[in-house]
Amino acid sequence: MPTLPKSLFWARTDTAGAEHALFDDHHGLTARGTLTAVDPIPYTCRYQLTTDAGWASSRVEVEAEGTGWLRSVRLERVSDGWRVTTAEQGDLDAALRAAGHPAVGLPGTDDPGRLAEAVDVDLGGAALFNTLPVHRLGLTGAAVDTPHRVDVAWVLVPSLLVVPAEQVYTPLGPNRVRFTSDTFTADIDLDGDGYVVRYPGLAERVYPR
């Protein structure tokens, strides 16, 4: 496995946790990262991400693990949409119920065709993935107050359920975009390369500042 030349580190602000991403963005984006969090139960989530030269997601692998359970999902772009492959060991639903939370069901999706329109993949709790549409659409220098609608394959964590979602990114000025999904809205601060510096309600970058 090749080493990667760049690194970003975020502290979660919605719960105790963090994200560390290693990446190469010389030709598209290749990244490996780790998420940790204690909500809804303690887990570690590892991801690998590859895009094409235009920063559209082409392959994403995610593995989530906690006490007594381990599950994974792989999304690969194919000619007519996405191929989704999953695996599970142990019982996440049992761990959730024991902690007083509802069960989440199986990882992945029972209908990959629902993801056919998705260009980007979004991983819950991972600030790195917001850079994909920002960079792909050139939003750091785009016209202010012009909304850009994107279809994504949204991977929920820790369940690794994959659902189609519509998101809207609206440039607000230099290095700031408004992110909207359903009723949720956040004004995200970015650096000059489009990577998240501050995502209210989710994460704050601590390295590099």
Coordinates of N, CA and C in Angstrom, one line a residue, residues 7-118:
S7 N -2.1 15.2 4.9 CA -2.8 14.8 6.1 C -3.7 15.9 6.6
L8 N -4.9 15.6 7.1 CA -5.8 16.5 7.7 C -6.4 15.8 9.0
F9 N -6.6 16.6 10.0 CA -7.2 16.0 11.2 C -8.3 16.9 11.8
W10 N -9.4 16.4 12.0 CA -10.6 17.1 12.6 C -11.0 16.5 13.9
A11 N -11.4 17.4 14.9 CA -12.1 17.0 16.1 C -13.6 17.1 15.9
R12 N -14.3 16.1 16.3 CA -15.7 16.2 16.2 C -16.3 17.2 17.2
T13 N -17.3 17.9 16.8 CA -17.9 18.8 17.7 C -19.4 18.4 18.1
D14 N -19.9 17.4 17.4 CA -21.2 16.9 17.8 C -21.2 15.8 18.8
T15 N -20.0 15.1 19.0 CA -19.8 14.1 19.9 C -18.3 13.9 20.2
A16 N -17.9 13.1 21.1 CA -16.5 12.8 21.3 C -16.0 12.0 20.2
G17 N -15.0 12.4 19.5 CA -14.5 11.7 18.3 C -13.6 12.5 17.5
A18 N -13.1 12.0 16.4 CA -12.2 12.6 15.5 C -12.1 12.0 14.1
E19 N -11.5 12.7 13.2 CA -11.3 12.1 11.8 C -9.9 12.4 11.4
H20 N -9.1 11.4 10.9 CA -7.8 11.6 10.4 C -7.8 11.1 9.0
A21 N -7.4 12.0 8.0 CA -7.4 11.6 6.6 C -6.0 11.8 6.1
L22 N -5.6 10.8 5.3 CA -4.3 10.9 4.6 C -4.7 10.8 3.1
F23 N -4.1 11.6 2.3 CA -4.6 11.7 0.9 C -3.5 12.2 -0.1
D24 N -3.8 12.0 -1.4 CA -3.1 12.6 -2.5 C -4.1 13.2 -3.4
D25 N -4.0 14.5 -3.7 CA -4.9 15.1 -4.6 C -4.2 15.7 -5.9
H26 N -3.1 15.0 -6.3 CA -2.4 15.5 -7.5 C -3.2 15.2 -8.7
H27 N -3.9 14.1 -8.8 CA -4.7 13.7 -10.0 C -6.0 13.0 -9.5
G28 N -7.0 13.9 -9.3 CA -8.2 13.4 -8.6 C -7.8 13.2 -7.1
L29 N -8.5 12.4 -6.4 CA -8.3 12.3 -5.0 C -8.2 10.8 -4.6
T30 N -7.1 10.4 -3.9 CA -7.0 9.1 -3.3 C -6.8 9.4 -1.8
A31 N -7.6 8.7 -1.0 CA -7.6 9.0 0.4 C -7.8 7.7 1.2
R32 N -7.2 7.7 2.4 CA -7.5 6.7 3.5 C -7.8 7.5 4.8
G33 N -8.8 7.1 5.5 CA -9.1 7.8 6.7 C -9.6 6.9 7.8
T34 N -9.7 7.5 9.0 CA -10.2 6.8 10.2 C -11.1 7.8 11.0
L35 N -12.3 7.3 11.3 CA -13.2 8.1 12.1 C -13.4 7.3 13.4
T36 N -13.5 8.1 14.5 CA -13.8 7.5 15.8 C -14.9 8.3 16.4
A37 N -15.9 7.7 17.1 CA -16.9 8.4 17.8 C -17.5 7.5 18.9
V38 N -18.2 8.1 19.8 CA -18.9 7.4 20.9 C -20.4 7.3 20.8
D39 N -20.9 8.0 19.8 CA -22.4 8.1 19.6 C -22.8 7.5 18.3
P40 N -23.8 6.6 18.2 CA -24.7 6.2 19.3 C -24.1 5.1 20.2
I41 N -23.0 4.4 19.7 CA -22.2 3.5 20.6 C -20.8 3.7 20.1
P42 N -19.8 3.4 20.9 CA -18.4 3.6 20.5 C -18.1 2.8 19.3
Y43 N -17.4 3.4 18.3 CA -17.0 2.7 17.1 C -15.8 3.4 16.4
T44 N -15.1 2.6 15.6 CA -14.1 3.0 14.7 C -14.5 2.7 13.3
C45 N -14.3 3.7 12.4 CA -14.7 3.6 11.0 C -13.5 3.9 10.2
R46 N -13.1 3.0 9.3 CA -12.0 3.2 8.4 C -12.5 3.3 6.9
Y47 N -12.0 4.2 6.1 CA -12.4 4.3 4.8 C -11.3 4.5 3.8
Q48 N -11.5 4.0 2.6 CA -10.6 4.3 1.4 C -11.5 4.8 0.3
L49 N -11.0 5.9 -0.3 CA -11.7 6.6 -1.3 C -10.8 6.9 -2.6
T50 N -11.4 6.6 -3.7 CA -10.8 6.9 -5.0 C -11.7 7.7 -5.9
T51 N -11.3 8.8 -6.5 CA -12.1 9.5 -7.5 C -11.4 9.4 -8.9
D52 N -12.2 9.8 -9.9 CA -11.6 9.9 -11.2 C -10.9 11.3 -11.3
A53 N -10.3 11.6 -12.4 CA -9.6 12.9 -12.6 C -10.4 14.1 -12.3
G54 N -11.7 14.0 -12.6 CA -12.7 15.1 -12.4 C -13.3 15.1 -11.0
W55 N -12.8 14.3 -10.1 CA -13.2 14.2 -8.7 C -14.6 13.6 -8.5
A56 N -15.1 12.9 -9.4 CA -16.3 12.1 -9.2 C -15.9 10.8 -8.5
S57 N -16.6 10.4 -7.5 CA -16.3 9.1 -6.8 C -16.3 7.9 -7.7
S58 N -15.3 7.1 -7.6 CA -15.3 5.9 -8.4 C -15.3 4.6 -7.6
R59 N -14.7 4.7 -6.4 CA -14.7 3.5 -5.5 C -14.5 4.0 -4.0
V60 N -15.4 3.5 -3.2 CA -15.3 3.8 -1.7 C -15.5 2.5 -1.0
E61 N -14.6 2.3 0.0 CA -14.7 1.1 0.9 C -14.7 1.6 2.3
V62 N -15.6 1.1 3.1 CA -15.8 1.6 4.5 C -16.0 0.3 5.4
E63 N -15.3 0.4 6.5 CA -15.4 -0.7 7.5 C -15.7 0.0 8.9
A64 N -16.7 -0.5 9.5 CA -17.0 0.1 10.9 C -17.0 -1.1 11.9
E65 N -16.4 -0.8 13.1 CA -16.2 -1.8 14.1 C -16.4 -1.3 15.5
G66 N -17.1 -2.1 16.3 CA -17.3 -1.8 17.7 C -17.3 -3.1 18.5
T67 N -17.6 -3.1 19.7 CA -17.6 -4.2 20.6 C -18.5 -5.3 20.1
G68 N -18.0 -6.4 19.7 CA -18.8 -7.6 19.3 C -19.4 -7.5 17.9
W69 N -19.0 -6.5 17.0 CA -19.5 -6.4 15.7 C -18.5 -5.8 14.7
L70 N -18.6 -6.1 13.5 CA -17.8 -5.6 12.4 C -18.6 -5.7 11.1
R71 N -18.7 -4.6 10.4 CA -19.4 -4.6 9.1 C -18.7 -3.7 8.1
S72 N -18.8 -4.1 6.8 CA -18.2 -3.3 5.7 C -19.1 -3.2 4.5
V73 N -18.8 -2.1 3.7 CA -19.5 -1.9 2.5 C -18.5 -1.4 1.5
R74 N -18.7 -1.8 0.2 CA -17.8 -1.3 -0.9 C -18.7 -0.9 -2.0
L75 N -18.5 0.4 -2.5 CA -19.3 0.9 -3.6 C -18.3 1.1 -4.7
E76 N -18.6 0.6 -5.9 CA -17.8 0.7 -7.1 C -18.7 1.2 -8.2
R77 N -18.2 2.2 -8.9 CA -19.0 2.8 -10.0 C -18.9 1.8 -11.2
V78 N -20.0 1.5 -11.8 CA -20.1 0.6 -13.0 C -20.9 1.4 -14.0
S79 N -21.0 0.8 -15.2 CA -21.6 1.5 -16.3 C -23.0 2.1 -16.1
D80 N -23.8 1.3 -15.3 CA -25.2 1.8 -15.1 C -25.5 2.2 -13.7
G81 N -24.4 2.6 -12.9 CA -24.6 3.1 -11.6 C -23.6 2.6 -10.6
W82 N -24.0 1.9 -9.6 CA -23.1 1.4 -8.5 C -23.3 0.0 -8.2
R83 N -22.1 -0.7 -8.0 CA -22.2 -2.1 -7.4 C -21.9 -1.9 -5.9
V84 N -22.7 -2.5 -5.1 CA -22.6 -2.4 -3.6 C -22.4 -3.8 -3.1
T85 N -21.3 -4.0 -2.3 CA -21.0 -5.3 -1.7 C -20.8 -5.1 -0.2
T86 N -21.4 -6.0 0.6 CA -21.4 -5.8 2.1 C -20.9 -7.1 2.7
A87 N -20.5 -6.9 4.0 CA -20.2 -8.1 4.8 C -20.4 -7.7 6.3
E88 N -20.7 -8.7 7.1 CA -21.0 -8.4 8.5 C -20.5 -9.6 9.4
Q89 N -19.9 -9.3 10.5 CA -19.6 -10.2 11.6 C -20.2 -9.7 12.9
G90 N -20.6 -10.6 13.7 CA -21.2 -10.2 15.0 C -22.6 -9.6 14.7
D91 N -23.1 -8.7 15.7 CA -24.4 -8.2 15.6 C -24.5 -6.8 16.1
L92 N -24.4 -5.8 15.2 CA -24.5 -4.4 15.5 C -25.9 -4.1 16.1
D93 N -26.9 -4.7 15.6 CA -28.3 -4.4 16.1 C -28.4 -4.8 17.6
A94 N -27.8 -5.9 18.0 CA -27.9 -6.3 19.4 C -27.1 -5.3 20.2
A95 N -26.0 -4.8 19.8 CA -25.2 -3.9 20.5 C -26.0 -2.6 20.7
L96 N -26.7 -2.1 19.6 CA -27.5 -0.9 19.7 C -28.6 -1.1 20.7
R97 N -29.3 -2.2 20.6 CA -30.5 -2.4 21.5 C -30.0 -2.5 22.9
A98 N -28.9 -3.1 23.2 CA -28.3 -3.2 24.6 C -28.0 -1.8 25.1
A99 N -27.7 -0.8 24.2 CA -27.4 0.5 24.7 C -28.7 1.4 24.6
G100 N -29.8 0.8 24.4 CA -31.1 1.6 24.4 C -31.4 2.3 23.1
H101 N -30.8 1.9 22.0 CA -31.0 2.5 20.7 C -31.8 1.5 19.8
P102 N -32.5 2.0 18.8 CA -33.2 1.1 17.9 C -32.2 0.4 16.9
A103 N -32.6 -0.8 16.4 CA -31.9 -1.5 15.5 C -31.8 -0.7 14.1
V104 N -30.8 -1.0 13.3 CA -30.6 -0.3 12.1 C -30.7 -1.2 10.8
G105 N -30.8 -2.5 11.0 CA -30.9 -3.4 9.9 C -29.5 -3.6 9.2
L106 N -29.6 -4.2 8.0 CA -28.4 -4.6 7.3 C -27.6 -3.5 6.7
P107 N -26.3 -3.6 6.5 CA -25.6 -2.6 5.7 C -25.9 -2.6 4.2
G108 N -25.5 -1.6 3.5 CA -25.7 -1.6 2.1 C -27.1 -1.1 1.7
T109 N -27.5 -1.6 0.5 CA -28.9 -1.3 0.0 C -29.4 -2.5 -0.7
D110 N -30.7 -2.7 -0.6 CA -31.4 -3.8 -1.3 C -31.7 -3.5 -2.7
D111 N -31.5 -2.2 -3.1 CA -31.8 -1.8 -4.5 C -30.7 -0.8 -5.0
P112 N -29.6 -1.2 -5.5 CA -28.5 -0.3 -6.0 C -29.0 0.6 -7.1
G113 N -30.1 0.2 -7.8 CA -30.6 1.1 -8.8 C -31.0 2.5 -8.3
R114 N -31.4 2.5 -7.0 CA -31.8 3.8 -6.5 C -30.6 4.8 -6.4
L115 N -29.4 4.3 -6.5 CA -28.2 5.1 -6.4 C -27.7 5.6 -7.8
A116 N -28.4 5.2 -8.9 CA -27.9 5.4 -10.2 C -27.5 6.8 -10.6
E117 N -28.2 7.8 -10.0 CA -27.9 9.2 -10.3 C -26.8 9.8 -9.5
A118 N -26.3 9.1 -8.5 CA -25.3 9.6 -7.6 C -23.9 9.8 -8.3

